[in-house]
Structures are given as C-alpha cells and as structure tokens.
PDB file of C-alpha atoms in Angstrom:
ATOM      1  CA  UNK A   1       0.000   0.000   0.000  1.00  0.00           C
ATOM      2  CA  UNK A   2       1.494   3.279  -1.088  1.00  0.00           C
ATOM      3  CA  UNK A   3      -0.506   5.656   1.057  1.00  0.00           C
ATOM      4  CA  UNK A   4       1.034   5.927   4.482  1.00  0.00           C
ATOM      5  CA  UNK A   5      -0.632   6.386   6.877  1.00  0.00           C
ATOM      6  CA  UNK A   6      -3.628   4.523   5.457  1.00  0.00           C
ATOM      7  CA  UNK A   7      -6.249   6.240   7.667  1.00  0.00           C
ATOM      8  CA  UNK A   8      -6.859   9.237   5.383  1.00  0.00           C
ATOM      9  CA  UNK A   9      -7.255   7.018   2.304  1.00  0.00           C
ATOM     10  CA  UNK A  10     -10.406   7.621   0.312  1.00  0.00           C
ATOM     11  CA  UNK A  11     -12.314   5.646  -2.258  1.00  0.00           C
ATOM     12  CA  UNK A  12     -10.472   7.687  -4.889  1.00  0.00           C
ATOM     13  CA  UNK A  13      -7.167   6.485  -3.411  1.00  0.00           C
ATOM     14  CA  UNK A  14      -8.333   2.878  -3.607  1.00  0.00           C
ATOM     15  CA  UNK A  15      -9.437   3.286  -7.218  1.00  0.00           C
ATOM     16  CA  UNK A  16      -6.098   4.905  -8.060  1.00  0.00           C
ATOM     17  CA  UNK A  17      -4.255   1.977  -6.464  1.00  0.00           C
ATOM     18  CA  UNK A  18      -6.321  -0.487  -8.484  1.00  0.00           C
ATOM     19  CA  UNK A  19      -5.622   1.459 -11.681  1.00  0.00           C
ATOM     20  CA  UNK A  20      -1.885   1.616 -10.867  1.00  0.00           C
ATOM     21  CA  UNK A  21      -1.885  -2.149 -10.338  1.00  0.00           C
ATOM     22  CA  UNK A  22      -3.648  -2.629 -13.706  1.00  0.00           C
ATOM     23  CA  UNK A  23      -6.628  -4.164 -11.981  1.00  0.00           C
ATOM     24  CA  UNK A  24      -9.761  -4.069 -14.091  1.00  0.00           C
ATOM     25  CA  UNK A  25     -12.217  -1.401 -12.999  1.00  0.00           C
ATOM     26  CA  UNK A  26     -15.739  -1.194 -14.395  1.00  0.00           C
ATOM     27  CA  UNK A  27     -18.396   1.457 -13.963  1.00  0.00           C
ATOM     28  CA  UNK A  28     -21.963   0.722 -12.939  1.00  0.00           C
ATOM     29  CA  UNK A  29     -24.941   3.042 -12.984  1.00  0.00           C
ATOM     30  CA  UNK A  30     -26.542   3.802  -9.640  1.00  0.00           C
ATOM     31  CA  UNK A  31     -30.089   5.130  -9.604  1.00  0.00           C
ATOM     32  CA  UNK A  32     -30.991   6.584  -6.244  1.00  0.00           C
ATOM     33  CA  UNK A  33     -29.743   5.667  -2.824  1.00  0.00           C
ATOM     34  CA  UNK A  34     -26.205   6.971  -3.459  1.00  0.00           C
ATOM     35  CA  UNK A  35     -24.448   9.000  -0.821  1.00  0.00           C
ATOM     36  CA  UNK A  36     -20.905  10.269  -0.975  1.00  0.00           C
ATOM     37  CA  UNK A  37     -19.372   9.648   2.427  1.00  0.00           C
ATOM     38  CA  UNK A  38     -16.055  11.317   3.232  1.00  0.00           C
ATOM     39  CA  UNK A  39     -16.520  12.316   6.848  1.00  0.00           C
ATOM     40  CA  UNK A  40     -18.297  10.991   9.932  1.00  0.00           C
ATOM     41  CA  UNK A  41     -20.852  13.777   9.413  1.00  0.00           C
ATOM     42  CA  UNK A  42     -21.497  12.532   5.865  1.00  0.00           C
ATOM     43  CA  UNK A  43     -22.064   9.037   7.238  1.00  0.00           C
ATOM     44  CA  UNK A  44     -24.524  10.310   9.839  1.00  0.00           C
ATOM     45  CA  UNK A  45     -26.374  12.232   7.155  1.00  0.00           C
ATOM     46  CA  UNK A  46     -26.468   9.221   4.845  1.00  0.00           C
ATOM     47  CA  UNK A  47     -27.817   7.021   7.620  1.00  0.00           C
ATOM     48  CA  UNK A  48     -30.546   9.488   8.501  1.00  0.00           C
ATOM     49  CA  UNK A  49     -30.923  10.664   4.911  1.00  0.00           C
ATOM     50  CA  UNK A  50     -33.394  13.417   4.279  1.00  0.00           C
ATOM     51  CA  UNK A  51     -34.697  13.779   7.827  1.00  0.00           C
ATOM     52  CA  UNK A  52     -31.380  15.212   9.037  1.00  0.00           C
ATOM     53  CA  UNK A  53     -31.461  18.427   7.084  1.00  0.00           C
ATOM     54  CA  UNK A  54     -35.113  19.037   6.201  1.00  0.00           C
ATOM     55  CA  UNK A  55     -37.878  20.339   8.412  1.00  0.00           C
ATOM     56  CA  UNK A  56     -41.135  18.405   8.692  1.00  0.00           C
ATOM     57  CA  UNK A  57     -42.736  20.897   6.301  1.00  0.00           C
ATOM     58  CA  UNK A  58     -39.889  20.485   3.789  1.00  0.00           C
ATOM     59  CA  UNK A  59     -40.105  16.678   4.009  1.00  0.00           C
ATOM     60  CA  UNK A  60     -43.830  16.862   3.313  1.00  0.00           C
ATOM     61  CA  UNK A  61     -43.241  19.096   0.279  1.00  0.00           C
ATOM     62  CA  UNK A  62     -40.448  16.790  -0.883  1.00  0.00           C
ATOM     63  CA  UNK A  63     -42.659  13.681  -0.641  1.00  0.00           C
ATOM     64  CA  UNK A  64     -45.504  15.522  -2.409  1.00  0.00           C
ATOM     65  CA  UNK A  65     -43.123  16.492  -5.238  1.00  0.00           C
ATOM     66  CA  UNK A  66     -42.187  12.833  -5.672  1.00  0.00           C
ATOM     67  CA  UNK A  67     -45.891  11.995  -5.654  1.00  0.00           C
ATOM     68  CA  UNK A  68     -46.335  14.522  -8.466  1.00  0.00           C
ATOM     69  CA  UNK A  69     -43.595  12.720 -10.414  1.00  0.00           C
ATOM     70  CA  UNK A  70     -45.421   9.418  -9.922  1.00  0.00           C
ATOM     71  CA  UNK A  71     -48.704  10.984 -11.059  1.00  0.00           C
ATOM     72  CA  UNK A  72     -47.008  12.461 -14.141  1.00  0.00           C
ATOM     73  CA  UNK A  73     -45.523   9.081 -15.077  1.00  0.00           C
ATOM     74  CA  UNK A  74     -48.876   7.390 -14.500  1.00  0.00           C
ATOM     75  CA  UNK A  75     -50.477   9.959 -16.790  1.00  0.00           C
ATOM     76  CA  UNK A  76     -47.850   9.252 -19.471  1.00  0.00           C
ATOM     77  CA  UNK A  77     -48.677   5.549 -19.124  1.00  0.00           C
ATOM     78  CA  UNK A  78     -52.399   6.353 -19.428  1.00  0.00           C
ATOM     79  CA  UNK A  79     -53.063   4.890 -15.997  1.00  0.00           C
ATOM     80  CA  UNK A  80     -55.514   6.585 -13.640  1.00  0.00           C
ATOM     81  CA  UNK A  81     -54.589   6.452  -9.969  1.00  0.00           C
ATOM     82  CA  UNK A  82     -57.021   3.618  -9.056  1.00  0.00           C
ATOM     83  CA  UNK A  83     -55.492   1.480 -11.827  1.00  0.00           C
ATOM     84  CA  UNK A  84     -51.970   2.290 -10.620  1.00  0.00           C
ATOM     85  CA  UNK A  85     -52.947   1.275  -7.072  1.00  0.00           C
ATOM     86  CA  UNK A  86     -54.357  -2.021  -8.316  1.00  0.00           C
ATOM     87  CA  UNK A  87     -51.382  -2.818 -10.586  1.00  0.00           C
ATOM     88  CA  UNK A  88     -48.892  -1.925  -7.839  1.00  0.00           C
ATOM     89  CA  UNK A  89     -50.940  -3.856  -5.276  1.00  0.00           C
ATOM     90  CA  UNK A  90     -50.969  -0.777  -3.049  1.00  0.00           C
ATOM     91  CA  UNK A  91     -53.990   0.698  -1.317  1.00  0.00           C
ATOM     92  CA  UNK A  92     -55.271   3.813  -3.105  1.00  0.00           C
ATOM     93  CA  UNK A  93     -55.167   5.770   0.163  1.00  0.00           C
ATOM     94  CA  UNK A  94     -51.405   5.210   0.336  1.00  0.00           C
ATOM     95  CA  UNK A  95     -50.997   6.745  -3.127  1.00  0.00           C
ATOM     96  CA  UNK A  96     -53.220   9.651  -2.114  1.00  0.00           C
ATOM     97  CA  UNK A  97     -51.051  10.184   0.980  1.00  0.00           C
ATOM     98  CA  UNK A  98     -47.981  10.226  -1.272  1.00  0.00           C
ATOM     99  CA  UNK A  99     -49.560  12.882  -3.487  1.00  0.00           C
ATOM    100  CA  UNK A 100     -50.381  15.043  -0.448  1.00  0.00           C
ATOM    101  CA  UNK A 101     -46.952  14.505   1.084  1.00  0.00           C
ATOM    102  CA  UNK A 102     -48.435  12.693   4.077  1.00  0.00           C
ATOM    103  CA  UNK A 103     -46.354   9.543   3.626  1.00  0.00           C
ATOM    104  CA  UNK A 104     -43.186   8.742   5.527  1.00  0.00           C
ATOM    105  CA  UNK A 105     -40.180   9.162   3.226  1.00  0.00           C
ATOM    106  CA  UNK A 106     -39.178   5.483   3.526  1.00  0.00           C
ATOM    107  CA  UNK A 107     -42.724   4.439   2.612  1.00  0.00           C
ATOM    108  CA  UNK A 108     -42.636   6.858  -0.310  1.00  0.00           C
ATOM    109  CA  UNK A 109     -39.442   5.205  -1.535  1.00  0.00           C
ATOM    110  CA  UNK A 110     -41.108   1.789  -1.295  1.00  0.00           C
ATOM    111  CA  UNK A 111     -43.991   3.002  -3.479  1.00  0.00           C
ATOM    112  CA  UNK A 112     -41.618   4.555  -5.999  1.00  0.00           C
ATOM    113  CA  UNK A 113     -39.523   1.373  -6.139  1.00  0.00           C
ATOM    114  CA  UNK A 114     -42.668  -0.650  -6.746  1.00  0.00           C
ATOM    115  CA  UNK A 115     -43.669   1.746  -9.543  1.00  0.00           C
ATOM    116  CA  UNK A 116     -40.285   1.274 -11.227  1.00  0.00           C
ATOM    117  CA  UNK A 117     -40.550  -2.522 -10.903  1.00  0.00           C
ATOM    118  CA  UNK A 118     -44.040  -2.760 -12.416  1.00  0.00           C
ATOM    119  CA  UNK A 119     -43.807  -0.076 -15.097  1.00  0.00           C
ATOM    120  CA  UNK A 120     -41.004   0.901 -17.495  1.00  0.00           C
ATOM    121  CA  UNK A 121     -40.140   3.923 -15.362  1.00  0.00           C
ATOM    122  CA  UNK A 122     -36.617   4.283 -13.949  1.00  0.00           C
ATOM    123  CA  UNK A 123     -36.490   5.014 -10.234  1.00  0.00           C
ATOM    124  CA  UNK A 124     -34.381   8.098 -10.882  1.00  0.00           C
ATOM    125  CA  UNK A 125     -37.337   9.595 -12.804  1.00  0.00           C
ATOM    126  CA  UNK A 126     -39.431   9.334  -9.642  1.00  0.00           C
ATOM    127  CA  UNK A 127     -37.004   9.894  -6.760  1.00  0.00           C
ATOM    128  CA  UNK A 128     -35.963  13.477  -6.151  1.00  0.00           C
ATOM    129  CA  UNK A 129     -32.883  14.339  -4.158  1.00  0.00           C
ATOM    130  CA  UNK A 130     -33.766  16.714  -1.370  1.00  0.00           C
ATOM    131  CA  UNK A 131     -32.530  20.269  -1.678  1.00  0.00           C
ATOM    132  CA  UNK A 132     -30.089  20.574   1.203  1.00  0.00           C
ATOM    133  CA  UNK A 133     -28.967  24.076   0.304  1.00  0.00           C
ATOM    134  CA  UNK A 134     -29.839  27.444   1.746  1.00  0.00           C
ATOM    135  CA  UNK A 135     -31.475  29.508  -0.947  1.00  0.00           C
ATOM    136  CA  UNK A 136     -29.984  27.242  -3.601  1.00  0.00           C
ATOM    137  CA  UNK A 137     -26.424  27.810  -2.389  1.00  0.00           C
ATOM    138  CA  UNK A 138     -24.128  25.612  -0.358  1.00  0.00           C
ATOM    139  CA  UNK A 139     -21.322  27.471   1.371  1.00  0.00           C
ATOM    140  CA  UNK A 140     -18.045  25.595   1.447  1.00  0.00           C
ATOM    141  CA  UNK A 141     -15.402  27.084   3.694  1.00  0.00           C
ATOM    142  CA  UNK A 142     -11.721  26.933   2.810  1.00  0.00           C
ATOM    143  CA  UNK A 143     -11.190  24.421   5.629  1.00  0.00           C
ATOM    144  CA  UNK A 144     -14.001  22.174   4.350  1.00  0.00           C
ATOM    145  CA  UNK A 145     -12.656  22.406   0.813  1.00  0.00           C
ATOM    146  CA  UNK A 146      -9.157  21.443   1.945  1.00  0.00           C
ATOM    147  CA  UNK A 147     -10.535  18.552   4.015  1.00  0.00           C
ATOM    148  CA  UNK A 148     -12.227  17.069   0.944  1.00  0.00           C
ATOM    149  CA  UNK A 149      -9.448  17.759  -1.583  1.00  0.00           C
ATOM    150  CA  UNK A 150      -9.156  15.178  -4.319  1.00  0.00           C
ATOM    151  CA  UNK A 151      -5.405  15.064  -4.788  1.00  0.00           C
ATOM    152  CA  UNK A 152      -4.197  11.603  -5.757  1.00  0.00           C
ATOM    153  CA  UNK A 153      -0.737  10.236  -6.358  1.00  0.00           C
ATOM    154  CA  UNK A 154       0.221   8.355  -9.491  1.00  0.00           C
ATOM    155  CA  UNK A 155       3.450   6.885 -10.852  1.00  0.00           C
ATOM    156  CA  UNK A 156       5.658   9.400 -12.612  1.00  0.00           C
ATOM    157  CA  UNK A 157       8.288   8.936 -15.305  1.00  0.00           C
ATOM    158  CA  UNK A 158      11.121   8.578 -12.765  1.00  0.00           C
ATOM    159  CA  UNK A 159       9.512   5.677 -10.909  1.00  0.00           C
ATOM    160  CA  UNK A 160       8.337   7.839  -8.021  1.00  0.00           C
ATOM    161  CA  UNK A 161       4.894   9.165  -7.243  1.00  0.00           C
ATOM    162  CA  UNK A 162       3.566  12.601  -8.188  1.00  0.00           C
ATOM    163  CA  UNK A 163       0.428  14.478  -7.168  1.00  0.00           C
ATOM    164  CA  UNK A 164      -2.469  14.111  -9.568  1.00  0.00           C
ATOM    165  CA  UNK A 165      -5.340  16.573  -9.357  1.00  0.00           C
TER     166      UNK A 165
END
C-alpha cells in the first residue's frame, strides 16, 4: 500500500491503487440511494438521509413532489390512480397520501420502487434528491474544501509518485 498512513485514504485512493496495479475497474450506474461519504458527518447524514437536514414541512413538500412525479408518469402511461394502485398492489389511500406529502419518506421510496418494478419507469425519474442548500447555495469554507481535496498520487516517469489533481 502506497498511502502511508492509510487512515486518510479515500475511495479515490483505492481506485487509483487499483488502476496503478492494472486491476480491471468497471463502472456501474446507480439510480438513487447513493451517498458520498467522506466524513463521519457525511455518514450520519447518509444514515438518517433526508430527515437530518429538512424540516417536517420540507419533508412533506419533498414527498408531495415525488408523488407529483409518480402521477405524471402514470399519466404518461395512461393509468388513472385507481389502476396504478391495483397494478402496484398498493392501497389507493397510500398513493393519495404520497400525493399530499403525508407519507413517511421510507414508505414513499417503497412506493416509488414498486412503480419502477411494475412499469417501465426508472427510479431516478421518480425519486428526487432533497434540496439541502440554503437559498440554492451551499457554502463551502476553505477548511471544508481542503478537508475534501481530491489530490491523488500516481506513478511518474522517474519511478516515483507525483500528485495528480
């Protein structure tokens, strides 16, 4: 292992090591459920997901917006809500709660997953990432930026290692 000490190693460091060792790396598409975790705070946020940074009112609006996406897709599929409920094997009242934003976010995700399993609708067309910004802006301090710097090392022409940005 070339990174010493190993504690600050990131996923990027691991991928760089694999690439340096000529290990095959393949990309996969991830639709929903992805969290970038670089700090203990990121992990806490990923574990608690949306509820950590949204108020109850914002969560309700967020769930309702996802319900609107489901309704739009159902409309495109020419499926009225009672038909969607029947084909998803979900009670119509649960779908109505989703549309109003009165459904728990984990239950909303279950409904959206079911929709993407039954119909040709990708989950990422239904799931909306919560807006965790203030007024559409996320402030990143110089210290936070430095703490998450993506500077990797790679082999150089002299057999040593050089920074790679």
